[in-house]
Coordinates of C-alpha atoms in Angstrom, one line a residue:
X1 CA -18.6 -11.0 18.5
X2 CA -19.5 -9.9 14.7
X3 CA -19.0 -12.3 12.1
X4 CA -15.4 -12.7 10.2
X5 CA -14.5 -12.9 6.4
X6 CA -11.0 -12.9 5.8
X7 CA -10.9 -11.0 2.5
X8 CA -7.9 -11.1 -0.3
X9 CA -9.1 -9.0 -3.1
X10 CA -6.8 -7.0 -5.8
X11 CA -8.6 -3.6 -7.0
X12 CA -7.8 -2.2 -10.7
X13 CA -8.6 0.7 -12.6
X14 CA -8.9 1.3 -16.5
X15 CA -6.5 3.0 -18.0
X16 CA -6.1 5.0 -21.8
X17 CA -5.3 1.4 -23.2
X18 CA -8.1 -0.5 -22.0
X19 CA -9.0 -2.8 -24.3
X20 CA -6.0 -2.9 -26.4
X21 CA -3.2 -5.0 -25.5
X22 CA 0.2 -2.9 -26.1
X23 CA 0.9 -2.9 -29.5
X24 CA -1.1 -6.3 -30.3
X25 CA -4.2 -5.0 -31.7
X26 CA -7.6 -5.6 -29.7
X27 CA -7.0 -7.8 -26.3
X28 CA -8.7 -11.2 -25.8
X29 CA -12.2 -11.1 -25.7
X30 CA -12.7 -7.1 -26.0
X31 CA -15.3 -6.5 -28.6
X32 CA -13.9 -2.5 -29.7
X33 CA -10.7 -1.5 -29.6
X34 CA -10.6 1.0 -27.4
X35 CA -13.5 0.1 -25.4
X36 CA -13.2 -0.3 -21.4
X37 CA -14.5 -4.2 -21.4
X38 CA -12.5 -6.6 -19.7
X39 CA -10.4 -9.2 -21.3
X40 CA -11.6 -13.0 -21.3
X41 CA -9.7 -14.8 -18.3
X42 CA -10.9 -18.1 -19.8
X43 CA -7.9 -20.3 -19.4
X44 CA -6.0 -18.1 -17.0
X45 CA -4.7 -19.4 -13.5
X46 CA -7.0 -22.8 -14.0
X47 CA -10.3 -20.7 -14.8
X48 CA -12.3 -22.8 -17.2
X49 CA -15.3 -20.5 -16.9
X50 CA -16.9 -17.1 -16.1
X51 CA -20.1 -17.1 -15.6
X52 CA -22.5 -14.0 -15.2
X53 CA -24.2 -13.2 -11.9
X54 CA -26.0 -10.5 -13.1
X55 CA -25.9 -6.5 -11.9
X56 CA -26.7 -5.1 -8.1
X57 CA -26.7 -2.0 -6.7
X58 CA -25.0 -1.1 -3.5
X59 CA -26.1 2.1 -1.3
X60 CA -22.8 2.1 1.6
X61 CA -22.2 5.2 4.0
X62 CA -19.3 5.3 5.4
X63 CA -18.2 6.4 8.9
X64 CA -15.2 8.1 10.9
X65 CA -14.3 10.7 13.4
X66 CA -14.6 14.1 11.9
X67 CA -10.5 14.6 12.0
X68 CA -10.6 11.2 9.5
X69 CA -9.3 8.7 12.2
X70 CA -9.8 5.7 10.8
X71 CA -9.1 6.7 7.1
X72 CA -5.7 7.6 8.2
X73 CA -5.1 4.2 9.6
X74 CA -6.6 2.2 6.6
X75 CA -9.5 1.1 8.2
X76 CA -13.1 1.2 7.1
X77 CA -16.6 1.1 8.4
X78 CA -19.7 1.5 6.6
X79 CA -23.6 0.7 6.6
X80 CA -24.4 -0.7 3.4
X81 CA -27.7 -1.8 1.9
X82 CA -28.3 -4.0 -1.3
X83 CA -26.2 -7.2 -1.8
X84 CA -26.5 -10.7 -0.3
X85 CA -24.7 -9.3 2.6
X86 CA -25.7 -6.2 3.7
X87 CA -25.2 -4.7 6.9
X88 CA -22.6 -2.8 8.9
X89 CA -19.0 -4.2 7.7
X90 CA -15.6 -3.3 9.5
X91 CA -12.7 -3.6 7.8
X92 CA -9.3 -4.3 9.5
X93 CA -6.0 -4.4 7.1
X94 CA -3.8 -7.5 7.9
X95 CA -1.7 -7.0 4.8
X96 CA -1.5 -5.7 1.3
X97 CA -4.7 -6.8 -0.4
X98 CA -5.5 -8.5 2.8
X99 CA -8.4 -7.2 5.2
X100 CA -10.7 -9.0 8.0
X101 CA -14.2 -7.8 7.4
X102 CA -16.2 -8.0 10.6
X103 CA -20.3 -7.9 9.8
X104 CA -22.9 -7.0 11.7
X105 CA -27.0 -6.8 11.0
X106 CA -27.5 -3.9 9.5
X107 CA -30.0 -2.3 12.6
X108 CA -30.8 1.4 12.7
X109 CA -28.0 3.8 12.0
X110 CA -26.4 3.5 15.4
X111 CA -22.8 2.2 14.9
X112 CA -23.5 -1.4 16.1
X113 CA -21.3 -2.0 19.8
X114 CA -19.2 -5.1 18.6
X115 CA -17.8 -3.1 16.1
X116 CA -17.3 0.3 17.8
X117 CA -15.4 -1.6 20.7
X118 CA -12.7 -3.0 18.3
X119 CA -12.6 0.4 17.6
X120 CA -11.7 2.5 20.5
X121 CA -8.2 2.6 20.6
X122 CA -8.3 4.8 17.7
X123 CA -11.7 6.9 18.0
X124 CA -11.4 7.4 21.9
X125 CA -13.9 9.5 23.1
X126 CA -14.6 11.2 19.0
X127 CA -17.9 10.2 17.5
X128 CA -18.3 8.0 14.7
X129 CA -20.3 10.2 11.7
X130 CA -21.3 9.4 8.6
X131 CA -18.5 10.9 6.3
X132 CA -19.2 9.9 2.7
X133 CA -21.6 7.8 0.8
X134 CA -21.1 5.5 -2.3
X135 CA -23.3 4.1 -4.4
X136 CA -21.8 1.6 -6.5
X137 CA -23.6 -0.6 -9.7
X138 CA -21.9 -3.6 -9.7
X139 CA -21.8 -6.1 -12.1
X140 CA -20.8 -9.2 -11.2
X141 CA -19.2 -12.7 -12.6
X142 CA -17.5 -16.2 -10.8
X143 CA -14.8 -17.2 -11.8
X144 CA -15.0 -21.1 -11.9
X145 CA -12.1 -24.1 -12.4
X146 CA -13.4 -27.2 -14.0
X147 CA -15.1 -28.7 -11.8
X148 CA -17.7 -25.7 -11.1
X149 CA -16.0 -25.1 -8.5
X150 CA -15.6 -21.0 -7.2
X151 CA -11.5 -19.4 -7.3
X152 CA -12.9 -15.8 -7.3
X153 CA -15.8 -13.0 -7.9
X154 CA -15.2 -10.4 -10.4
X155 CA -16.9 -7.4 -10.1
X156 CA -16.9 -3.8 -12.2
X157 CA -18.1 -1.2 -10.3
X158 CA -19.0 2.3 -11.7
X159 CA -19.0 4.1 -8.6
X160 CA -20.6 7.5 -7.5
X161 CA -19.0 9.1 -4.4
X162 CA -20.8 12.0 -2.8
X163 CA -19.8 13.8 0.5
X164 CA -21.5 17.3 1.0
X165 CA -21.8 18.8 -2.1
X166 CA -18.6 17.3 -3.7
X167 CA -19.2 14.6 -5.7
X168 CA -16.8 11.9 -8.1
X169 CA -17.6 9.0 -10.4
X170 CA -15.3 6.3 -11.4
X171 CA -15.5 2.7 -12.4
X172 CA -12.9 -0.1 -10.8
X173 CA -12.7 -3.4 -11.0
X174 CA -12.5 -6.0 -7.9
X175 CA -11.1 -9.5 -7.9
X176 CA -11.9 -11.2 -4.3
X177 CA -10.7 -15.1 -4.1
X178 CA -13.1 -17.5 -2.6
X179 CA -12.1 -19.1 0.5
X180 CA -8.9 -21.1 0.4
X181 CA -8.0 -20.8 -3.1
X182 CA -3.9 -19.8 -3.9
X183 CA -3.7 -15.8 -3.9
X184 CA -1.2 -16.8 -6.8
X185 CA -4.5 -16.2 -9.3
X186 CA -4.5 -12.5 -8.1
X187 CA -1.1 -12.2 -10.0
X188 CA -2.3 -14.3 -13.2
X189 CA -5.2 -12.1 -13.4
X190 CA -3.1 -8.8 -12.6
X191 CA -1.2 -10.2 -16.0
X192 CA -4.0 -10.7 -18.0
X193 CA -5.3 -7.5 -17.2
X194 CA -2.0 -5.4 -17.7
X195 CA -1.9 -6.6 -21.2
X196 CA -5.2 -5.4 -22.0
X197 CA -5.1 -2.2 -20.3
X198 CA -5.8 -2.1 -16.9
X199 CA -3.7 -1.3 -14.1
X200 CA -3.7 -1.8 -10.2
X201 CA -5.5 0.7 -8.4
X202 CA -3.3 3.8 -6.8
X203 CA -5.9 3.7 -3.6
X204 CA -6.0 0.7 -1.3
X205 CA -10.0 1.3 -1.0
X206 CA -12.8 3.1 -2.6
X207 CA -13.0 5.3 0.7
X208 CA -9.9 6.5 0.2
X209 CA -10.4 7.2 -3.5
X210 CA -13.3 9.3 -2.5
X211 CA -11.7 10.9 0.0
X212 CA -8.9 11.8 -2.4
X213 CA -11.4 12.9 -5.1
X214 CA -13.6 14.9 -3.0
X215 CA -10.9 16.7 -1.6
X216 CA -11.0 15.6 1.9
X217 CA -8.0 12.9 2.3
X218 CA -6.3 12.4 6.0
X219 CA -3.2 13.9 6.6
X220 CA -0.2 11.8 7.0
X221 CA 0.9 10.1 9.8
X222 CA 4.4 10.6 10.5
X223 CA 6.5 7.9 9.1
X224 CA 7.9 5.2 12.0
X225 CA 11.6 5.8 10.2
X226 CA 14.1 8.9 11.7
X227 CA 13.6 12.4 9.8
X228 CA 17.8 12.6 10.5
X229 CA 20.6 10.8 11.9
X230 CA 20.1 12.7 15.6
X231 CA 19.5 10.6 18.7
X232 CA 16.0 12.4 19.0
X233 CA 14.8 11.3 15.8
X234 CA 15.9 7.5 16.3
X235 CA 14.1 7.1 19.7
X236 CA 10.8 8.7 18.5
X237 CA 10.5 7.0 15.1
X238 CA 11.1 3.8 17.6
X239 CA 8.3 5.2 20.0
X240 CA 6.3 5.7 17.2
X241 CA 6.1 2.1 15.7
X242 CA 5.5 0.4 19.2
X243 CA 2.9 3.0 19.4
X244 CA 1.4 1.8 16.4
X245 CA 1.4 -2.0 16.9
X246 CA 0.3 -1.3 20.6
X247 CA -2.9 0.6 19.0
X248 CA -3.3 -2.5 16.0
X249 CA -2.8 -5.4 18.9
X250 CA -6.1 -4.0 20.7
X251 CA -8.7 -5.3 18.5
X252 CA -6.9 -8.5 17.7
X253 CA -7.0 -8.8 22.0
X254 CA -10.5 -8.0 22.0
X255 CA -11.2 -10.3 18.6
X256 CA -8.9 -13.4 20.5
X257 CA -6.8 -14.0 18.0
X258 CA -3.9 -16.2 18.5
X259 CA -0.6 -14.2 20.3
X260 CA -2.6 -10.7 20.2
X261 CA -2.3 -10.0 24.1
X262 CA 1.2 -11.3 24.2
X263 CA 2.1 -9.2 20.8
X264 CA 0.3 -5.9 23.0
X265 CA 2.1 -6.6 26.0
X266 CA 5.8 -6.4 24.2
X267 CA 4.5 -3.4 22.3
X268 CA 3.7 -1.6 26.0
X269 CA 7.1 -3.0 27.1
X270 CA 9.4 -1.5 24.6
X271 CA 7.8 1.5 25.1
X272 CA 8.5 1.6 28.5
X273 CA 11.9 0.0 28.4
X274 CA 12.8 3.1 25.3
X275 CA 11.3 5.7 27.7
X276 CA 13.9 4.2 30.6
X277 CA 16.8 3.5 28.4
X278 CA 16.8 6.9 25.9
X279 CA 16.5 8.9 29.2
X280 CA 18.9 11.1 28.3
X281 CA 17.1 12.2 24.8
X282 CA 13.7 12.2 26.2
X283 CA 12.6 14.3 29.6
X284 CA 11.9 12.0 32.3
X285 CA 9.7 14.6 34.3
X286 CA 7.8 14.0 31.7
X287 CA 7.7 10.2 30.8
X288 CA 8.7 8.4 34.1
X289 CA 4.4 8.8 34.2
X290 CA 3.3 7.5 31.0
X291 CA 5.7 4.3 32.0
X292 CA 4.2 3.9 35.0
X293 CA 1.2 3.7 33.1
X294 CA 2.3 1.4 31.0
X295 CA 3.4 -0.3 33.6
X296 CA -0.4 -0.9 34.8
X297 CA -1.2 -1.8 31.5
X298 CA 1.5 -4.7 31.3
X299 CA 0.4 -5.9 34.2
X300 CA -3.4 -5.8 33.5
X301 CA -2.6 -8.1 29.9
X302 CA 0.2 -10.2 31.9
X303 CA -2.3 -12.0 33.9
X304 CA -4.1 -13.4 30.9
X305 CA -1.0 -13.8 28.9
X306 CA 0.5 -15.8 32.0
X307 CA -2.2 -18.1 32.0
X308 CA -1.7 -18.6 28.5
X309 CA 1.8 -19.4 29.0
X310 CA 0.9 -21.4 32.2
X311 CA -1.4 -23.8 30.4
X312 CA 0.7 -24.7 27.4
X313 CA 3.2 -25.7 29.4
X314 CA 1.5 -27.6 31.8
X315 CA -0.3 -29.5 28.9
X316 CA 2.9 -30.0 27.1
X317 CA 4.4 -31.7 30.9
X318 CA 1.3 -34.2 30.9
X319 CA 1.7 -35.0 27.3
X320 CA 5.4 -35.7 27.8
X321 CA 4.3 -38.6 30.9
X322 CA 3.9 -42.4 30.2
X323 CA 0.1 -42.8 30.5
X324 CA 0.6 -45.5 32.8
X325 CA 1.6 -42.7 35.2
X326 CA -1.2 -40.6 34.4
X327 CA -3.5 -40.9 38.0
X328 CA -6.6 -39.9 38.5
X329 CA -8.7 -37.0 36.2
X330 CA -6.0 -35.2 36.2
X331 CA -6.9 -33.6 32.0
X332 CA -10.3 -33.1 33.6
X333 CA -8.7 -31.0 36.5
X334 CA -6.3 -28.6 34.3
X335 CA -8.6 -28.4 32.1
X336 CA -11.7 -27.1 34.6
X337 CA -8.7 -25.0 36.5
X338 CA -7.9 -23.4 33.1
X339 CA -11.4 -22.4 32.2
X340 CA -11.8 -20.5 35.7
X341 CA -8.8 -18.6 35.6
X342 CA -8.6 -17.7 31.9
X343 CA -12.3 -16.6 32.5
X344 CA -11.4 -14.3 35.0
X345 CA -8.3 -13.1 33.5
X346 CA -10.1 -12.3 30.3
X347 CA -12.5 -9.8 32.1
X348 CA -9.9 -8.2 33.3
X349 CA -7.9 -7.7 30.1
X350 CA -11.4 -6.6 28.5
X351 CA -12.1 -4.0 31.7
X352 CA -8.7 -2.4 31.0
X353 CA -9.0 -1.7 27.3
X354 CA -12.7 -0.3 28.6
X355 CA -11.3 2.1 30.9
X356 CA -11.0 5.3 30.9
X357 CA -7.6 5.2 32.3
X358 CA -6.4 3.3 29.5
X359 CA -7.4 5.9 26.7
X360 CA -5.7 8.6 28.7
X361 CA -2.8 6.5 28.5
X362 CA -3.4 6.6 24.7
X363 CA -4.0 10.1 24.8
X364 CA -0.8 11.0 27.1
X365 CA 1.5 8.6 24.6
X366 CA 0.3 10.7 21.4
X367 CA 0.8 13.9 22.8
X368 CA 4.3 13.0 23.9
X369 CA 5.1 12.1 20.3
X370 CA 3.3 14.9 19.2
X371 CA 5.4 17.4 21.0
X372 CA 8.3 15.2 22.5
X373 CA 10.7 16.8 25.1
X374 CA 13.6 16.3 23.9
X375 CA 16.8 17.3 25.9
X376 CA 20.2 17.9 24.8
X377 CA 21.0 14.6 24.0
X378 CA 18.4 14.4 21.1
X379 CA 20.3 16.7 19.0
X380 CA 23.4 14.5 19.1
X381 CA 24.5 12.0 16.3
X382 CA 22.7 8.7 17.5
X383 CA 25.0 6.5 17.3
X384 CA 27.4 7.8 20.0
X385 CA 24.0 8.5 22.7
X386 CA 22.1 5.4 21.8
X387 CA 25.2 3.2 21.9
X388 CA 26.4 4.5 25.2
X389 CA 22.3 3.8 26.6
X390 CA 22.7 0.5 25.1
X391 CA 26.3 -0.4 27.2
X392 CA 24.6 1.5 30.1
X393 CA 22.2 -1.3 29.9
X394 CA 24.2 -4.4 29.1
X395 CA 25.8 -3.3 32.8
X396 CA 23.3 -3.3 34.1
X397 CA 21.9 -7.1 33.2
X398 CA 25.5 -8.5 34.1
X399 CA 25.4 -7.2 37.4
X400 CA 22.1 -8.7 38.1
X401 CA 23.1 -12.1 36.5
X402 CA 26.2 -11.7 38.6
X403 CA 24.1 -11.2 41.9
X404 CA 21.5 -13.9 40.9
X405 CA 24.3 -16.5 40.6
X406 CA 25.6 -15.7 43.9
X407 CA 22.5 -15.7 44.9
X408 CA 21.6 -18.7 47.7
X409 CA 19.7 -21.7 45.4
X410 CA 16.5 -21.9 46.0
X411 CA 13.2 -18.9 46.5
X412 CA 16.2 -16.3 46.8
X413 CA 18.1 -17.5 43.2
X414 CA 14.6 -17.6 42.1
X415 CA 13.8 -14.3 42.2
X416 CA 17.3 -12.6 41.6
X417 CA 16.8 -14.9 38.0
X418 CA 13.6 -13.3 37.7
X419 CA 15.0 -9.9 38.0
X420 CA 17.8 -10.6 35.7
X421 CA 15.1 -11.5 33.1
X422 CA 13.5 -8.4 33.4
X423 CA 17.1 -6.7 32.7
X424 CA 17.7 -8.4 30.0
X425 CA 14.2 -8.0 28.3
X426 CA 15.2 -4.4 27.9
X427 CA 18.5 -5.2 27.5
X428 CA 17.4 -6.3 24.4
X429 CA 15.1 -4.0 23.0
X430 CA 17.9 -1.1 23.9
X431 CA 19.5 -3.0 21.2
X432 CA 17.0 -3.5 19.3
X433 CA 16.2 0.3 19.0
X434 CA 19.4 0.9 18.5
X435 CA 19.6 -1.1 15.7
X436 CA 18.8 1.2 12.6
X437 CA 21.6 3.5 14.0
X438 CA 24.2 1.2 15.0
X439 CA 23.9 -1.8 12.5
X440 CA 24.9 -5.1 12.9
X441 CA 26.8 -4.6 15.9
X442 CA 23.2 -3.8 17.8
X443 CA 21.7 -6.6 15.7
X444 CA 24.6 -9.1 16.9
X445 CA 24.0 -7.8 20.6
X446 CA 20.2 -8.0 20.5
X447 CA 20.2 -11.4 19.1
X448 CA 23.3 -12.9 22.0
X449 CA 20.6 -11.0 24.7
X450 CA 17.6 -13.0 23.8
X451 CA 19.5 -16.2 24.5
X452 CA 19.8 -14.9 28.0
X453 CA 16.3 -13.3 28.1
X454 CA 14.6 -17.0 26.2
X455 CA 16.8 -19.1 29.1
X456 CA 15.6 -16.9 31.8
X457 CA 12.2 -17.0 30.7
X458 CA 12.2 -20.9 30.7
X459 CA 13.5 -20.8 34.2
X460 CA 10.7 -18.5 35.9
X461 CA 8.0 -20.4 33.8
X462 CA 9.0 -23.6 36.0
X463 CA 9.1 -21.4 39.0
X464 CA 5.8 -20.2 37.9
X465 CA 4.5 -24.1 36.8
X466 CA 6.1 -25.4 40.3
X467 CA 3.3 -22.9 42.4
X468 CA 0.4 -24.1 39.5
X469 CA 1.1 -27.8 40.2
X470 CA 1.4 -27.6 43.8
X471 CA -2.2 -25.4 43.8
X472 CA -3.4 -28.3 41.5
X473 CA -2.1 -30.8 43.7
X474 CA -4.1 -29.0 46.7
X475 CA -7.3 -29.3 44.6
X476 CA -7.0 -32.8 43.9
X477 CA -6.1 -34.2 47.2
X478 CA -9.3 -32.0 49.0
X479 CA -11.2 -34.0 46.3
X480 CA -9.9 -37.3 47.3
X481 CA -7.8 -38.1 44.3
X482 CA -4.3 -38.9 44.0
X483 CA -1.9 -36.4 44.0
X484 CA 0.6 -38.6 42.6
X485 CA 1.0 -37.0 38.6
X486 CA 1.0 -33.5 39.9
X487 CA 3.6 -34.2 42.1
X488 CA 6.1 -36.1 39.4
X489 CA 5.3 -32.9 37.2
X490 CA 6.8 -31.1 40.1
X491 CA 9.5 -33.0 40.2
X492 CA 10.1 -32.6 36.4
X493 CA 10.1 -28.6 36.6
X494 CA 12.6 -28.9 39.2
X495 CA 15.0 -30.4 37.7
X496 CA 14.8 -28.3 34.5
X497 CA 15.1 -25.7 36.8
X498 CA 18.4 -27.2 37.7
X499 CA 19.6 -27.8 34.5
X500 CA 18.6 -23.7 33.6
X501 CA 20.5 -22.6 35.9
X502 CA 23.8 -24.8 35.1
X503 CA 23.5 -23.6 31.6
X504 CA 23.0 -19.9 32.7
X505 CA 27.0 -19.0 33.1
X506 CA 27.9 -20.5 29.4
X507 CA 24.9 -19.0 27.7
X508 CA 26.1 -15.9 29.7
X509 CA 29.5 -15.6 28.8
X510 CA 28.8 -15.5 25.0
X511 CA 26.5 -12.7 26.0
X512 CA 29.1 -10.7 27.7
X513 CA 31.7 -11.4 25.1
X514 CA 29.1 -9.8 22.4
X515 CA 28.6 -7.3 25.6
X516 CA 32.2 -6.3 25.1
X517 CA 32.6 -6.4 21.0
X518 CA 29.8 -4.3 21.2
X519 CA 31.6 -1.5 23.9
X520 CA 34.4 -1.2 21.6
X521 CA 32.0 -0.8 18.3
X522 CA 32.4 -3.6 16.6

């Protein structure tokens, strides 16, 4: 895996009053009015000095697909030579003035694999090409507290952008905070800098400011918010944000990060759940395939997520026991039983994302949005068609809850519960969807339905942790050691189990009651 540098920078750009404060005369430290210096920050946020580092030059070409793939979505990757860290750099937005930057040695011109994988999602089977180079002059200074100590690096950058035969020159400045310090000095320094001129930069990047200035900026995506108040436009601007976080989860899977492949899985759900409830906007000839493929997909993440879920919970059961009734290695065991199974499952999630069958998936989902086949329905006002999908599906989870509790206790109960859980997962993302139409009423729904969905969940995760323990229990007792802890865990989960499903009619009737507020719109 590349290195990682969480980056929190602020870009500005000089402006006609650079280095005059507004009516104040010359700003603080400028030595000509008029003249496009920065201002002194001494004594600004807790910075005590600036010292020079002295001037570099940096030679970066960057590279996308030829329809601008990665531009459109904010990301950028480039070779760059010169600097203390030259190389190949990826850069992933997290949030406003926030980025990852994933590095890699800077090699041949061959886009380097660990960065081209946590790419795919977007480029699919489209080359990566050297789009535009910049060559920036960078002077730069540190920004120290009083102890010597780093806060930030300041840098003004006169800039040359050339791609083809266009070319564009500009000069920016960048403040990047060191590691750990309060982004708080960003908006000190943003301060300082508005009185003596300078203003925050229009384009989040200097790839997009050469792409803007060379003529060659992406088109825009289309926004994830409805283009009217018809059905049709409320499903797909829904379709179209789970598309997007299901396209920004798959580098955080393939990077590990914390809740990525759980994040993923939900996105691929409420697609699929959208595609099943909105059936009457959206053709089902012609999406009943793409949710069976996101079907596959779920499933092919759940594994690893599962374990996930499986090993918190089981550590959480052992931490919760009196150590005296701790027997035998039985940290050792989870812990060796974890490590095989997460192994295994993390292979699998990676083989998925590699596959060819996943990026038609891709492929299928954007051309659907792209030309969306929309029925009668989609022309209606949304709120009367997405309400009546939402009730449609608030049936249907209170007749499964009504089965499961009729249901015989025991395996049968087990999995009618499970069922129900599944019904009121989309349940609540109907709702959800719904939301932006509908208002509160949706809101109020959506929030009683994850009650159900969050109790149900708890239930078949002991279900779940009863099979684990019992499997652990096998383990132990083929190795000669006592069985005893594994089986008082057992124990444990079944009698939460118990105590679920005495809980399950009360946390259900404040469902329904929202269930029936809801059918008569309020």
């Amino acid at each position: 895996m590349a290195d990682t540098k969480r980056e929190i920078e602020r870009k500005f750009e000089f402006t006609s009053a650079a280095g005059k404060t507004a009516g104040h005369g010359p700003a603080k430290g400028a030595r000509k009015a008029g003249a496009k210096r920065l201002p002194d920050l001494t004594g600004t946020a807790g910075i005590t000095a600036v010292r020079r580092q002295g001037t570099v030059t940096l030679d970066a070409v960057y590279y996308d697909t030829p329809d601008l793939r990665l531009a459109a979505d904010g990301l950028t990757l480039r070779r760059r030579t010169g600097g203390a860290d030259e190389g190949w750099h990826l850069k992933l937005p997290v949030a406003p003035g926030v980025r990852d930057e994933l590095r890699a040695p800077l090699g041949d011109t061959t886009v380097p694999r660990s960065l081209a994988s946590l790419l795919r999602s977007r480029t699919r089977d489209a080359e990566l090409v050297p789009l535009v180079r910049l060559v920036s002059r960078r002077k730069v200074k540190h920004l120290l507290d009083a102890d010597g100590t780093l806060l930030a690096e300041l840098s003004t950058d006169t800039v040359t952008a050339e791609r083809g035969p266009a070319h564009a020159t500009w000069t920016e400045v960048e403040v990047e905070l060191a590691d750990g310090v309060d982004p708080a000095l960003l908006d000190a320094v943003e301060e300082t800098f508005r009185e003596a001129g300078l203003k925050v930069s229009d384009a989040p990047s200097k790839l997009a400011r050469a792409l803007a200035e060379t003529g060659a900026a992406p088109a825009a995506r289309p926004a994830p918010r409805p283009a009217d108040d018809s059905a049709g436009a409320h499903v797909l601007a829904y379709l179209r944000a789970q598309r997007e976080a299901l396209i920004t989860q798959d580098p955080a899977v393939r990077r590990e990060l914390p809740d990525s492949v759980h994040q993923m899985r939900v996105a691929g759900r409420r697609l699929r759940g959208a595609l099943a409830t909105y059936r009457t906007v959206l053709d089902r000839t012609a999406t009943d395939p793409l949710r069976a493929e996101l079907r596959w997909l779920a499933g092919e993440l759940g594994a690893d997520r599962d374990q996930e879920v499986l090993r918190e919970r089981l550590r959480t059961r052992l931490g919760e026991v009196d150590v005296t009734l701790l027997l035998g290695p039985v940290r050792a065991r989870l812990r060796v039983w974890d490590t095989a199974r997460r192994t295994e499952t993390r292979l699998r999630v990676l083989a998925a994302l590699d596959s060819e069958r996943y990026l038609t998936l891709l492929d299928s989902l954007d051309a659907l949005l792209a030309d969306p086949p929309l029925r009668e329905a989609a022309a209606r006002p949304a709120e009367k068609v997405l309400a009546k999908a939402v009730r449609r599906d608030h049936d249907r989870l209170a007749r499964r809850i009504e089965r499961a509790l009729a249901s015989q206790v025991g395996h049968e109960r087990d999995l009618a519960l499970h069922q129900a859980r599944k019904a009121a997962k989309r349940a609540r993302y109907a709702a959800d969807a719904a939301a932006p139409a509908l208002g509160k009423r949706a809101e109020r729904l959506a929030k009683a339905t994850k009650k159900v969905q969050t109790l149900l969940g708890d239930h078949q995760d002991g279900v779940v942790a009863r099979e684990a323990l019992r499997g652990l229990a096998v383990q132990a007792a083929g190795a000669g050691e006592t069985t005893f802890t594994w089986g008082l865990l057992h124990g444990r989960e079944e009698a939460l189990a118990e105590r679920y499903e005495r809980e399950l009619p009360k946390v259900w009737a404040k469902t329904s009651r929202k269930g029936a507020a809801f059918a008569r719109g309020r």
